[in-house]
Amino acid sequence: MENAGLIIRKLRAMAGMSVQKSAIKIGCSAGWLSEIENGTGTSRIDESEFNRVVDILNGTSYRSMFKTWAATSKNLEKVRRDFDGAILKFIRKKKKLRLSVASELTGYSTRYLSNIENGHKLISQKTRDHIMASYGYSPSSFKNLSTDPIRSKAVPCDYKLAILLRKLNSKQVFQLFEIAQKMIETNKE
């Protein structure tokens, strides 16, 4: 079910439906659907629910295309976007902007910006570039902070770690904690 969200997003776009309208048709909340499509938050979808959604969105005849859509999407996203929010948070804080001021500059709500910064929302390049310009930075500055091996280290690890931890379930967090504890104990010796 790794690619369920992007397949559902593609089917919804092909039907020319908004998240809101699709959610009503599917019988779920727009928030749940958005999280599934973007692979963020705690919402998950199992195979039977995925099949039900595909049927509702008239996607059955496109099943042979699902693997191609997934491969194409992965090729378009060569750079992981998981930490885009951490980079935007770093830039905002570097400019000493409060979320309320950033909201006024960008035209986006403080809640939306907070969701981006905390990894709950993935955004398009256009939205990212708009935020960067609103903060007085060029899009190339973002690219440097996301891909350059040296400059990317400027973004605080705790911003990235907070996003990463939100993507893990409680069992995975516990396993990570145990590994970290063992590493700390090993380094003490």
PDB file of C-alpha atoms in Angstrom:
ATOM      1  CA  MET A   1       0.000   0.000   0.000  1.00  0.00           C
ATOM      2  CA  GLU A   2       3.102   2.170  -0.338  1.00  0.00           C
ATOM      3  CA  ASN A   3       1.773   4.018  -3.403  1.00  0.00           C
ATOM      4  CA  ALA A   4      -1.913   4.079  -2.497  1.00  0.00           C
ATOM      5  CA  GLY A   5      -1.910   7.817  -1.810  1.00  0.00           C
ATOM      6  CA  LEU A   6      -0.381   8.859  -5.100  1.00  0.00           C
ATOM      7  CA  ILE A   7      -2.712   6.527  -7.013  1.00  0.00           C
ATOM      8  CA  ILE A   8      -5.755   7.944  -5.230  1.00  0.00           C
ATOM      9  CA  ARG A   9      -4.510  11.507  -5.865  1.00  0.00           C
ATOM     10  CA  LYS A  10      -4.044  10.720  -9.574  1.00  0.00           C
ATOM     11  CA  LEU A  11      -7.525   9.192  -9.857  1.00  0.00           C
ATOM     12  CA  ARG A  12      -9.063  12.169  -8.038  1.00  0.00           C
ATOM     13  CA  ALA A  13      -7.258  14.623 -10.335  1.00  0.00           C
ATOM     14  CA  MET A  14      -8.346  12.676 -13.412  1.00  0.00           C
ATOM     15  CA  ALA A  15     -11.940  12.918 -12.198  1.00  0.00           C
ATOM     16  CA  GLY A  16     -11.457  16.685 -11.766  1.00  0.00           C
ATOM     17  CA  MET A  17     -12.508  16.510  -8.133  1.00  0.00           C
ATOM     18  CA  SER A  18     -11.255  18.491  -5.165  1.00  0.00           C
ATOM     19  CA  VAL A  19     -10.183  16.732  -1.978  1.00  0.00           C
ATOM     20  CA  GLN A  20     -13.383  18.011  -0.359  1.00  0.00           C
ATOM     21  CA  LYS A  21     -15.692  16.616  -3.064  1.00  0.00           C
ATOM     22  CA  SER A  22     -13.807  13.317  -3.231  1.00  0.00           C
ATOM     23  CA  ALA A  23     -13.980  12.916   0.536  1.00  0.00           C
ATOM     24  CA  ILE A  24     -17.744  13.341   0.458  1.00  0.00           C
ATOM     25  CA  LYS A  25     -18.069  10.811  -2.375  1.00  0.00           C
ATOM     26  CA  ILE A  26     -15.796   8.328  -0.586  1.00  0.00           C
ATOM     27  CA  GLY A  27     -17.446   8.880   2.789  1.00  0.00           C
ATOM     28  CA  CYS A  28     -14.402  10.074   4.714  1.00  0.00           C
ATOM     29  CA  SER A  29     -13.007  13.342   6.029  1.00  0.00           C
ATOM     30  CA  ALA A  30     -11.021  15.654   3.768  1.00  0.00           C
ATOM     31  CA  GLY A  31      -8.217  15.559   6.353  1.00  0.00           C
ATOM     32  CA  TRP A  32      -7.980  11.774   6.190  1.00  0.00           C
ATOM     33  CA  LEU A  33      -7.964  11.797   2.396  1.00  0.00           C
ATOM     34  CA  SER A  34      -5.312  14.515   2.311  1.00  0.00           C
ATOM     35  CA  GLU A  35      -3.091  12.559   4.715  1.00  0.00           C
ATOM     36  CA  ILE A  36      -3.482   9.394   2.631  1.00  0.00           C
ATOM     37  CA  GLU A  37      -2.684  11.219  -0.600  1.00  0.00           C
ATOM     38  CA  ASN A  38       0.356  12.969   0.854  1.00  0.00           C
ATOM     39  CA  GLY A  39       1.571  10.110   3.031  1.00  0.00           C
ATOM     40  CA  THR A  40       1.684  12.368   6.069  1.00  0.00           C
ATOM     41  CA  GLY A  41       0.135  12.192   9.514  1.00  0.00           C
ATOM     42  CA  THR A  42      -1.163   9.058  11.174  1.00  0.00           C
ATOM     43  CA  SER A  43      -3.855   8.024   8.689  1.00  0.00           C
ATOM     44  CA  ARG A  44      -3.336   4.682   6.970  1.00  0.00           C
ATOM     45  CA  ILE A  45      -5.258   2.729   4.340  1.00  0.00           C
ATOM     46  CA  ASP A  46      -5.492  -1.051   4.017  1.00  0.00           C
ATOM     47  CA  GLU A  47      -5.921  -2.974   0.767  1.00  0.00           C
ATOM     48  CA  SER A  48      -9.684  -3.464   1.023  1.00  0.00           C
ATOM     49  CA  GLU A  49     -10.278   0.234   1.726  1.00  0.00           C
ATOM     50  CA  PHE A  50      -7.924   1.166  -1.120  1.00  0.00           C
ATOM     51  CA  ASN A  51      -9.877  -1.068  -3.507  1.00  0.00           C
ATOM     52  CA  ARG A  52     -13.154   0.490  -2.327  1.00  0.00           C
ATOM     53  CA  VAL A  53     -11.801   4.017  -2.957  1.00  0.00           C
ATOM     54  CA  VAL A  54     -10.470   3.028  -6.400  1.00  0.00           C
ATOM     55  CA  ASP A  55     -13.917   1.689  -7.320  1.00  0.00           C
ATOM     56  CA  ILE A  56     -15.653   4.850  -6.079  1.00  0.00           C
ATOM     57  CA  LEU A  57     -13.257   7.037  -8.104  1.00  0.00           C
ATOM     58  CA  ASN A  58     -13.895   4.907 -11.212  1.00  0.00           C
ATOM     59  CA  GLY A  59     -10.287   3.763 -11.289  1.00  0.00           C
ATOM     60  CA  THR A  60     -10.763   0.049 -11.885  1.00  0.00           C
ATOM     61  CA  SER A  61      -9.998   0.328 -15.602  1.00  0.00           C
ATOM     62  CA  TYR A  62      -6.704   2.098 -14.803  1.00  0.00           C
ATOM     63  CA  ARG A  63      -5.277  -0.629 -12.528  1.00  0.00           C
ATOM     64  CA  SER A  64      -2.737  -1.657 -15.159  1.00  0.00           C
ATOM     65  CA  MET A  65      -1.328   1.893 -14.989  1.00  0.00           C
ATOM     66  CA  PHE A  66      -0.817   2.027 -11.207  1.00  0.00           C
ATOM     67  CA  LYS A  67       2.787   0.737 -11.293  1.00  0.00           C
ATOM     68  CA  THR A  68       3.675   3.172 -14.070  1.00  0.00           C
ATOM     69  CA  TRP A  69       2.186   6.075 -12.128  1.00  0.00           C
ATOM     70  CA  ALA A  70       4.189   5.081  -9.046  1.00  0.00           C
ATOM     71  CA  ALA A  71       7.449   4.757 -11.008  1.00  0.00           C
ATOM     72  CA  THR A  72       6.887   8.084 -12.760  1.00  0.00           C
ATOM     73  CA  SER A  73       6.197   9.793  -9.458  1.00  0.00           C
ATOM     74  CA  LYS A  74       9.376   8.414  -7.910  1.00  0.00           C
ATOM     75  CA  ASN A  75      11.424   9.632 -10.879  1.00  0.00           C
ATOM     76  CA  LEU A  76       9.947  13.115 -10.557  1.00  0.00           C
ATOM     77  CA  GLU A  77      10.878  13.200  -6.884  1.00  0.00           C
ATOM     78  CA  LYS A  78      14.551  12.310  -6.938  1.00  0.00           C
ATOM     79  CA  VAL A  79      15.098  14.451  -3.875  1.00  0.00           C
ATOM     80  CA  ARG A  80      13.200  13.407  -0.764  1.00  0.00           C
ATOM     81  CA  ARG A  81      10.755  16.032   0.310  1.00  0.00           C
ATOM     82  CA  ASP A  82      10.269  14.785   3.865  1.00  0.00           C
ATOM     83  CA  PHE A  83      12.319  17.599   5.337  1.00  0.00           C
ATOM     84  CA  ASP A  84      11.042  20.532   3.247  1.00  0.00           C
ATOM     85  CA  GLY A  85       9.162  21.778   6.306  1.00  0.00           C
ATOM     86  CA  ALA A  86      12.287  21.653   8.462  1.00  0.00           C
ATOM     87  CA  ILE A  87      14.119  23.781   5.907  1.00  0.00           C
ATOM     88  CA  LEU A  88      11.298  26.313   5.729  1.00  0.00           C
ATOM     89  CA  LYS A  89      11.148  26.455   9.534  1.00  0.00           C
ATOM     90  CA  PHE A  90      14.914  27.015   9.669  1.00  0.00           C
ATOM     91  CA  ILE A  91      14.693  29.873   7.166  1.00  0.00           C
ATOM     92  CA  ARG A  92      11.752  31.477   8.979  1.00  0.00           C
ATOM     93  CA  LYS A  93      13.541  31.314  12.303  1.00  0.00           C
ATOM     94  CA  LYS A  94      16.773  32.556  10.737  1.00  0.00           C
ATOM     95  CA  LYS A  95      14.833  35.635   9.576  1.00  0.00           C
ATOM     96  CA  LYS A  96      13.421  35.893  13.149  1.00  0.00           C
ATOM     97  CA  LEU A  97       9.850  35.729  11.867  1.00  0.00           C
ATOM     98  CA  ARG A  98       7.026  34.564  14.070  1.00  0.00           C
ATOM     99  CA  LEU A  99       4.440  32.320  12.428  1.00  0.00           C
ATOM    100  CA  SER A 100       1.898  35.141  12.559  1.00  0.00           C
ATOM    101  CA  VAL A 101       4.233  37.448  10.618  1.00  0.00           C
ATOM    102  CA  ALA A 102       5.117  34.645   8.180  1.00  0.00           C
ATOM    103  CA  SER A 103       1.381  34.136   7.662  1.00  0.00           C
ATOM    104  CA  GLU A 104       0.939  37.782   6.715  1.00  0.00           C
ATOM    105  CA  LEU A 105       3.939  37.687   4.364  1.00  0.00           C
ATOM    106  CA  THR A 106       2.903  34.491   2.570  1.00  0.00           C
ATOM    107  CA  GLY A 107      -0.861  34.795   2.664  1.00  0.00           C
ATOM    108  CA  TYR A 108      -1.098  31.299   4.197  1.00  0.00           C
ATOM    109  CA  SER A 109      -2.640  30.632   7.598  1.00  0.00           C
ATOM    110  CA  THR A 110      -0.417  30.052  10.613  1.00  0.00           C
ATOM    111  CA  ARG A 111      -1.926  26.584  10.955  1.00  0.00           C
ATOM    112  CA  TYR A 112      -1.047  25.707   7.339  1.00  0.00           C
ATOM    113  CA  LEU A 113       2.521  26.980   7.758  1.00  0.00           C
ATOM    114  CA  SER A 114       2.868  25.085  11.033  1.00  0.00           C
ATOM    115  CA  ASN A 115       1.625  21.885   9.374  1.00  0.00           C
ATOM    116  CA  ILE A 116       4.201  22.347   6.621  1.00  0.00           C
ATOM    117  CA  GLU A 117       7.029  23.024   9.072  1.00  0.00           C
ATOM    118  CA  ASN A 118       6.131  20.013  11.192  1.00  0.00           C
ATOM    119  CA  GLY A 119       5.952  17.633   8.238  1.00  0.00           C
ATOM    120  CA  HIS A 120       2.181  17.169   8.294  1.00  0.00           C
ATOM    121  CA  LYS A 121       1.732  18.699   4.837  1.00  0.00           C
ATOM    122  CA  LEU A 122       3.794  18.237   1.711  1.00  0.00           C
ATOM    123  CA  ILE A 123       3.734  21.190  -0.635  1.00  0.00           C
ATOM    124  CA  SER A 124       4.274  21.847  -4.299  1.00  0.00           C
ATOM    125  CA  GLN A 125       7.403  23.493  -5.617  1.00  0.00           C
ATOM    126  CA  LYS A 126       5.313  26.540  -6.525  1.00  0.00           C
ATOM    127  CA  THR A 127       4.085  26.927  -2.935  1.00  0.00           C
ATOM    128  CA  ARG A 128       7.590  26.360  -1.583  1.00  0.00           C
ATOM    129  CA  ASP A 129       9.048  28.973  -3.940  1.00  0.00           C
ATOM    130  CA  HIS A 130       6.322  31.437  -2.924  1.00  0.00           C
ATOM    131  CA  ILE A 131       7.153  30.962   0.755  1.00  0.00           C
ATOM    132  CA  MET A 132      10.864  31.335   0.044  1.00  0.00           C
ATOM    133  CA  ALA A 133      10.286  34.570  -1.893  1.00  0.00           C
ATOM    134  CA  SER A 134       8.042  35.869   0.896  1.00  0.00           C
ATOM    135  CA  TYR A 135      10.906  35.295   3.335  1.00  0.00           C
ATOM    136  CA  GLY A 136      13.326  37.092   1.008  1.00  0.00           C
ATOM    137  CA  TYR A 137      15.142  34.022  -0.332  1.00  0.00           C
ATOM    138  CA  SER A 138      15.561  32.606  -3.818  1.00  0.00           C
ATOM    139  CA  PRO A 139      14.463  29.061  -4.704  1.00  0.00           C
ATOM    140  CA  SER A 140      18.123  28.137  -5.185  1.00  0.00           C
ATOM    141  CA  SER A 141      18.700  28.816  -1.480  1.00  0.00           C
ATOM    142  CA  PHE A 142      16.171  26.089  -0.706  1.00  0.00           C
ATOM    143  CA  LYS A 143      17.873  23.679  -3.099  1.00  0.00           C
ATOM    144  CA  ASN A 144      21.215  24.360  -1.424  1.00  0.00           C
ATOM    145  CA  LEU A 145      19.763  23.650   2.011  1.00  0.00           C
ATOM    146  CA  SER A 146      18.100  20.447   0.850  1.00  0.00           C
ATOM    147  CA  THR A 147      20.757  18.857  -1.375  1.00  0.00           C
ATOM    148  CA  ASP A 148      24.160  20.420  -0.718  1.00  0.00           C
ATOM    149  CA  PRO A 149      26.076  18.093   1.650  1.00  0.00           C
ATOM    150  CA  ILE A 150      27.587  20.974   3.621  1.00  0.00           C
ATOM    151  CA  ARG A 151      24.823  23.588   3.573  1.00  0.00           C
ATOM    152  CA  SER A 152      22.141  21.034   4.413  1.00  0.00           C
ATOM    153  CA  LYS A 153      23.839  20.540   7.788  1.00  0.00           C
ATOM    154  CA  ALA A 154      22.822  24.109   8.706  1.00  0.00           C
ATOM    155  CA  VAL A 155      19.227  22.926   9.176  1.00  0.00           C
ATOM    156  CA  PRO A 156      18.974  21.804  12.825  1.00  0.00           C
ATOM    157  CA  CYS A 157      18.749  18.048  13.277  1.00  0.00           C
ATOM    158  CA  ASP A 158      15.986  18.426  15.846  1.00  0.00           C
ATOM    159  CA  TYR A 159      13.684  19.945  13.185  1.00  0.00           C
ATOM    160  CA  LYS A 160      14.312  16.937  10.952  1.00  0.00           C
ATOM    161  CA  LEU A 161      14.131  14.437  13.804  1.00  0.00           C
ATOM    162  CA  ALA A 162      10.748  15.773  14.941  1.00  0.00           C
ATOM    163  CA  ILE A 163       9.380  15.202  11.429  1.00  0.00           C
ATOM    164  CA  LEU A 164      10.910  11.746  11.224  1.00  0.00           C
ATOM    165  CA  LEU A 165       9.519  10.680  14.604  1.00  0.00           C
ATOM    166  CA  ARG A 166       5.998  11.737  13.559  1.00  0.00           C
ATOM    167  CA  LYS A 167       6.215   9.339  10.604  1.00  0.00           C
ATOM    168  CA  LEU A 168       7.003   6.350  12.825  1.00  0.00           C
ATOM    169  CA  ASN A 169       4.500   4.283  14.743  1.00  0.00           C
ATOM    170  CA  SER A 170       4.978   3.740  18.487  1.00  0.00           C
ATOM    171  CA  LYS A 171       6.685   0.361  17.981  1.00  0.00           C
ATOM    172  CA  GLN A 172       9.215   1.901  15.587  1.00  0.00           C
ATOM    173  CA  VAL A 173       9.881   4.796  17.975  1.00  0.00           C
ATOM    174  CA  PHE A 174      10.495   2.303  20.803  1.00  0.00           C
ATOM    175  CA  GLN A 175      12.899   0.300  18.607  1.00  0.00           C
ATOM    176  CA  LEU A 176      14.736   3.476  17.652  1.00  0.00           C
ATOM    177  CA  PHE A 177      14.952   4.452  21.311  1.00  0.00           C
ATOM    178  CA  GLU A 178      16.446   1.046  22.197  1.00  0.00           C
ATOM    179  CA  ILE A 179      19.053   1.373  19.427  1.00  0.00           C
ATOM    180  CA  ALA A 180      19.968   4.885  20.604  1.00  0.00           C
ATOM    181  CA  GLN A 181      20.284   3.663  24.200  1.00  0.00           C
ATOM    182  CA  LYS A 182      22.640   0.861  23.133  1.00  0.00           C
ATOM    183  CA  MET A 183      24.732   3.300  21.124  1.00  0.00           C
ATOM    184  CA  ILE A 184      25.016   5.644  24.105  1.00  0.00           C
ATOM    185  CA  GLU A 185      26.011   2.764  26.400  1.00  0.00           C
ATOM    186  CA  THR A 186      28.607   1.549  23.884  1.00  0.00           C
ATOM    187  CA  ASN A 187      30.134   5.015  23.602  1.00  0.00           C
ATOM    188  CA  LYS A 188      30.420   5.300  27.405  1.00  0.00           C
ATOM    189  CA  GLU A 189      32.692   2.255  27.570  1.00  0.00           C
TER     190      GLU A 189
END
